[in-house]
PDB file of C-alpha atoms and ligand atoms in Angstrom:
ATOM      1  CA  MET A   1      14.259  -3.859   9.234  1.00 72.00           C
ATOM      2  CA  SER A   2      17.238  -1.084   8.974  1.00 77.00           C
ATOM      3  CA  ASP A   3      17.510  -1.925   5.187  1.00 94.00           C
ATOM      4  CA  CYS A   4      14.039  -1.841   4.392  1.00 98.00           C
ATOM      5  CA  LEU A   5      12.831   1.433   2.404  1.00 98.00           C
ATOM      6  CA  PHE A   6       8.933   1.040   3.359  1.00 98.00           C
ATOM      7  CA  CYS A   7      10.071   0.700   7.375  1.00 98.00           C
ATOM      8  CA  LYS A   8      12.527   3.757   6.687  1.00 98.00           C
ATOM      9  CA  ILE A   9       9.396   5.914   5.299  1.00 98.00           C
ATOM     10  CA  ILE A  10       7.792   4.928   8.463  1.00 98.00           C
ATOM     11  CA  ALA A  11      10.551   5.924  10.518  1.00 97.00           C
ATOM     12  CA  GLY A  12      10.707   9.156   8.682  1.00 97.00           C
ATOM     13  CA  ASP A  13      14.027   8.620   7.389  1.00 97.00           C
ATOM     14  CA  ILE A  14      12.666   8.835   3.848  1.00 98.00           C
ATOM     15  CA  PRO A  15      10.267  11.893   3.188  1.00 98.00           C
ATOM     16  CA  SER A  16       6.843  10.536   1.651  1.00 98.00           C
ATOM     17  CA  ALA A  17       3.397  12.074   1.007  1.00 98.00           C
ATOM     18  CA  LYS A  18       1.488  10.660   3.778  1.00 98.00           C
ATOM     19  CA  VAL A  19      -2.486  10.238   3.161  1.00 98.00           C
ATOM     20  CA  TYR A  20      -3.380   8.374   6.544  1.00 98.00           C
ATOM     21  CA  GLU A  21      -1.761   7.294   9.480  1.00 98.00           C
ATOM     22  CA  ASP A  22      -2.533   5.870  12.596  1.00 98.00           C
ATOM     23  CA  GLU A  23      -0.726   3.652  15.198  1.00 98.00           C
ATOM     24  CA  LEU A  24      -0.892   0.341  13.034  1.00 98.00           C
ATOM     25  CA  VAL A  25      -0.893   1.851   9.158  1.00 98.00           C
ATOM     26  CA  LEU A  26       0.885   4.291   6.886  1.00 98.00           C
ATOM     27  CA  ALA A  27      -0.352   5.414   3.792  1.00 98.00           C
ATOM     28  CA  PHE A  28       1.146   7.665   1.018  1.00 98.00           C
ATOM     29  CA  ARG A  29       1.521   8.534  -2.629  1.00 98.00           C
ATOM     30  CA  ASP A  30       3.647   6.080  -4.731  1.00 98.00           C
ATOM     31  CA  ILE A  31       6.616   8.071  -6.365  1.00 98.00           C
ATOM     32  CA  ALA A  32       5.811   6.806  -9.805  1.00 98.00           C
ATOM     33  CA  PRO A  33       1.971   6.892  -9.929  1.00 98.00           C
ATOM     34  CA  GLN A  34       0.587   4.373 -12.731  1.00 96.00           C
ATOM     35  CA  ALA A  35      -2.897   6.165 -12.143  1.00 97.00           C
ATOM     36  CA  PRO A  36      -4.171   9.450 -11.549  1.00 97.00           C
ATOM     37  CA  THR A  37      -4.499   8.375  -8.027  1.00 98.00           C
ATOM     38  CA  HIS A  38      -2.230   6.162  -6.843  1.00 98.00           C
ATOM     39  CA  ILE A  39      -1.554   5.317  -3.041  1.00 98.00           C
ATOM     40  CA  LEU A  40       0.250   2.796  -0.816  1.00 98.00           C
ATOM     41  CA  VAL A  41      -1.438   1.293   2.220  1.00 98.00           C
ATOM     42  CA  ILE A  42       1.366  -0.595   4.005  1.00 98.00           C
ATOM     43  CA  PRO A  43       1.310  -2.275   8.037  1.00 98.00           C
ATOM     44  CA  LYS A  44       3.933  -0.353  10.432  1.00 98.00           C
ATOM     45  CA  ALA A  45       5.160  -3.813  11.442  1.00 98.00           C
ATOM     46  CA  HIS A  46       7.057  -5.527   8.541  1.00 98.00           C
ATOM     47  CA  ILE A  47       5.758  -7.968   6.763  1.00 98.00           C
ATOM     48  CA  ALA A  48       7.380  -8.915   3.816  1.00 98.00           C
ATOM     49  CA  SER A  49       4.574  -9.978   1.495  1.00 98.00           C
ATOM     50  CA  VAL A  50       1.008 -11.470   1.244  1.00 98.00           C
ATOM     51  CA  ALA A  51       3.004 -14.754   1.418  1.00 98.00           C
ATOM     52  CA  ASP A  52       4.018 -13.972   5.065  1.00 98.00           C
ATOM     53  CA  ILE A  53       0.764 -13.046   6.444  1.00 98.00           C
ATOM     54  CA  SER A  54      -0.419 -15.449   9.382  1.00 97.00           C
ATOM     55  CA  GLY A  55      -2.290 -15.678  12.086  1.00 97.00           C
ATOM     56  CA  ASP A  56      -0.326 -13.150  14.094  1.00 93.00           C
ATOM     57  CA  SER A  57      -0.607 -10.444  11.810  1.00 95.00           C
ATOM     58  CA  SER A  58      -3.539 -11.117   9.776  1.00 97.00           C
ATOM     59  CA  ALA A  59      -5.402  -8.712  12.173  1.00 98.00           C
ATOM     60  CA  VAL A  60      -3.456  -5.464  10.712  1.00 98.00           C
ATOM     61  CA  VAL A  61      -4.386  -7.047   7.194  1.00 98.00           C
ATOM     62  CA  ALA A  62      -8.023  -6.718   8.635  1.00 98.00           C
ATOM     63  CA  HIS A  63      -7.956  -3.331   9.291  1.00 98.00           C
ATOM     64  CA  ILE A  64      -5.989  -2.153   6.560  1.00 98.00           C
ATOM     65  CA  PHE A  65      -8.670  -3.244   4.678  1.00 98.00           C
ATOM     66  CA  GLU A  66     -11.312  -1.385   6.865  1.00 98.00           C
ATOM     67  CA  ILE A  67      -8.839   2.157   5.934  1.00 98.00           C
ATOM     68  CA  ILE A  68      -8.836   1.420   2.162  1.00 98.00           C
ATOM     69  CA  PRO A  69     -12.774   2.523   1.968  1.00 98.00           C
ATOM     70  CA  GLN A  70     -12.181   5.436   4.205  1.00 98.00           C
ATOM     71  CA  ILE A  71      -8.948   6.401   2.000  1.00 98.00           C
ATOM     72  CA  ALA A  72     -11.050   6.111  -1.170  1.00 98.00           C
ATOM     73  CA  ARG A  73     -14.308   7.875  -0.209  1.00 98.00           C
ATOM     74  CA  ALA A  74     -11.533  10.772   1.064  1.00 98.00           C
ATOM     75  CA  GLU A  75      -9.815  10.583  -2.243  1.00 98.00           C
ATOM     76  CA  GLY A  76     -13.189  10.778  -4.469  1.00 98.00           C
ATOM     77  CA  LEU A  77     -12.928   7.676  -6.303  1.00 98.00           C
ATOM     78  CA  ASP A  78     -16.285   7.201  -6.267  1.00 97.00           C
ATOM     79  CA  SER A  79     -16.578   5.625  -9.337  1.00 97.00           C
ATOM     80  CA  GLY A  80     -14.317   2.820  -8.484  1.00 98.00           C
ATOM     81  CA  TYR A  81     -10.466   1.578  -7.693  1.00 98.00           C
ATOM     82  CA  ARG A  82      -8.335  -1.381  -7.639  1.00 97.00           C
ATOM     83  CA  VAL A  83      -6.383  -2.801  -4.879  1.00 98.00           C
ATOM     84  CA  VAL A  84      -3.144  -4.835  -5.774  1.00 97.00           C
ATOM     85  CA  SER A  85      -0.615  -6.170  -3.980  1.00 98.00           C
ATOM     86  CA  ASN A  86       2.196  -7.830  -6.177  1.00 98.00           C
ATOM     87  CA  CYS A  87       3.597 -10.875  -3.898  1.00 98.00           C
ATOM     88  CA  GLY A  88       7.216 -12.009  -5.010  1.00 98.00           C
ATOM     89  CA  GLU A  89       9.132 -11.995  -8.305  1.00 97.00           C
ATOM     90  CA  ASP A  90       6.651 -13.104 -10.825  1.00 97.00           C
ATOM     91  CA  ALA A  91       4.505 -10.798  -9.857  1.00 97.00           C
ATOM     92  CA  GLY A  92       6.786  -8.163  -9.799  1.00 96.00           C
ATOM     93  CA  GLN A  93       7.122  -7.165  -6.536  1.00 98.00           C
ATOM     94  CA  THR A  94       9.756  -4.511  -5.877  1.00 98.00           C
ATOM     95  CA  VAL A  95       9.660  -3.789  -2.403  1.00 98.00           C
ATOM     96  CA  HIS A  96       9.637  -6.612   0.281  1.00 98.00           C
ATOM     97  CA  HIS A  97       7.639  -4.771   2.684  1.00 98.00           C
ATOM     98  CA  LEU A  98       3.856  -5.728   2.255  1.00 98.00           C
ATOM     99  CA  HIS A  99       1.808  -2.913   0.855  1.00 98.00           C
ATOM    100  CA  PHE A 100      -1.297  -2.508  -1.176  1.00 98.00           C
ATOM    101  CA  HIS A 101      -1.645  -0.357  -4.197  1.00 98.00           C
ATOM    102  CA  ILE A 102      -4.799   1.804  -4.354  1.00 98.00           C
ATOM    103  CA  LEU A 103      -5.249   3.156  -7.858  1.00 98.00           C
ATOM    104  CA  GLY A 104      -8.439   4.781  -9.608  1.00 98.00           C
ATOM    105  CA  GLY A 105      -9.534   8.108 -10.777  1.00 97.00           C
ATOM    106  CA  GLN A 106      -9.792   6.926 -14.468  1.00 96.00           C
ATOM    107  CA  LYS A 107     -10.943   3.774 -16.139  1.00 96.00           C
ATOM    108  CA  LEU A 108      -8.666   1.358 -15.619  1.00 95.00           C
ATOM    109  CA  ALA A 109      -7.270  -1.181 -18.182  1.00 90.00           C
ATOM    110  CA  LEU A 110      -8.425  -4.968 -17.598  1.00 86.00           C
ATOM    111  CA  GLN A 111      -4.838  -6.427 -17.261  1.00 76.00           C
ATOM    112  CA  MET A 112      -4.417  -9.961 -15.514  1.00 68.00           C
ATOM    113  CA  ALA A 113      -0.953 -10.293 -16.441  1.00 65.00           C
TER     114      ALA A 113
HETATM  115  P1  5GP B   1       5.649  -3.421  -5.998  1.00 53.43           P
HETATM  116  O1  5GP B   1       6.451  -3.143  -7.666  1.00 53.43           O
HETATM  117  O2  5GP B   1       6.414  -3.674  -4.938  1.00 53.43           O
HETATM  118  O3  5GP B   1       4.093  -4.116  -6.160  1.00 53.43           O
HETATM  119  O4  5GP B   1       5.507  -1.871  -5.457  1.00 53.43           O
HETATM  120  C1  5GP B   1       6.506  -0.805  -4.861  1.00 53.43           C
HETATM  121  C2  5GP B   1       6.082   0.547  -5.474  1.00 53.43           C
HETATM  122  O5  5GP B   1       6.855   1.192  -4.807  1.00 53.43           O
HETATM  123  C3  5GP B   1       6.145   1.012  -6.724  1.00 53.43           C
HETATM  124  O6  5GP B   1       4.534   1.353  -7.117  1.00 53.43           O
HETATM  125  C4  5GP B   1       6.896   2.229  -6.651  1.00 53.43           C
HETATM  126  O7  5GP B   1       6.670   3.017  -7.385  1.00 53.43           O
HETATM  127  C5  5GP B   1       6.631   2.253  -5.025  1.00 53.43           C
HETATM  128  N1  5GP B   1       8.298   3.363  -4.418  1.00 53.43           N
HETATM  129  C6  5GP B   1       9.540   2.636  -4.840  1.00 53.43           C
HETATM  130  N2  5GP B   1       9.937   3.740  -3.742  1.00 53.43           N
HETATM  131  C7  5GP B   1       9.509   4.692  -3.456  1.00 53.43           C
HETATM  132  C8  5GP B   1       9.921   5.662  -2.469  1.00 53.43           C
HETATM  133  O8  5GP B   1      10.905   5.761  -2.279  1.00 53.43           O
HETATM  134  N3  5GP B   1       8.438   6.693  -2.056  1.00 53.43           N
HETATM  135  C9  5GP B   1       7.230   5.860  -2.666  1.00 53.43           C
HETATM  136  N4  5GP B   1       6.500   6.860  -2.323  1.00 53.43           N
HETATM  137  N5  5GP B   1       7.030   5.131  -3.359  1.00 53.43           N
HETATM  138  C10 5GP B   1       7.973   4.454  -3.792  1.00 53.43           C
HETATM  139 ZN1   ZN B   2      10.069  -3.209   6.176  1.00 53.43          ZN
END
């Protein structure tokens, strides 16, 4: 997707602070961190949001959830972390390329909305 910010990051057209990469997945630091550790994990294939995950694309999501604990361990998030994906307008999704936020490094507020 040529007009997608995260596809441009994957292509290397926009720089990012990478923390993990393989053939299917990229993880990089959020540009506006909401916690001491704030990492975004994205599939390299363009999927717009959780609402667009299907049988064709769920394998990469399973892979992402194998990578997330590896990243968390590497980041030293031994006392816990939060994984969040905002889906659609009501959740405040601003970048329409599926991404999972990893947030940690401090006690996180319990905020559901
Ligand atoms: P959303 O609001 O869609 O759940 O999350 C999008 C996230 O992308 C936000 O936390 C925002 O700070 C982050 N973000 C937006 N633009 C960039 C960028 O150019 N580089 C990086 N590393 N993060 C970005
Ligand atoms: Zn994209």
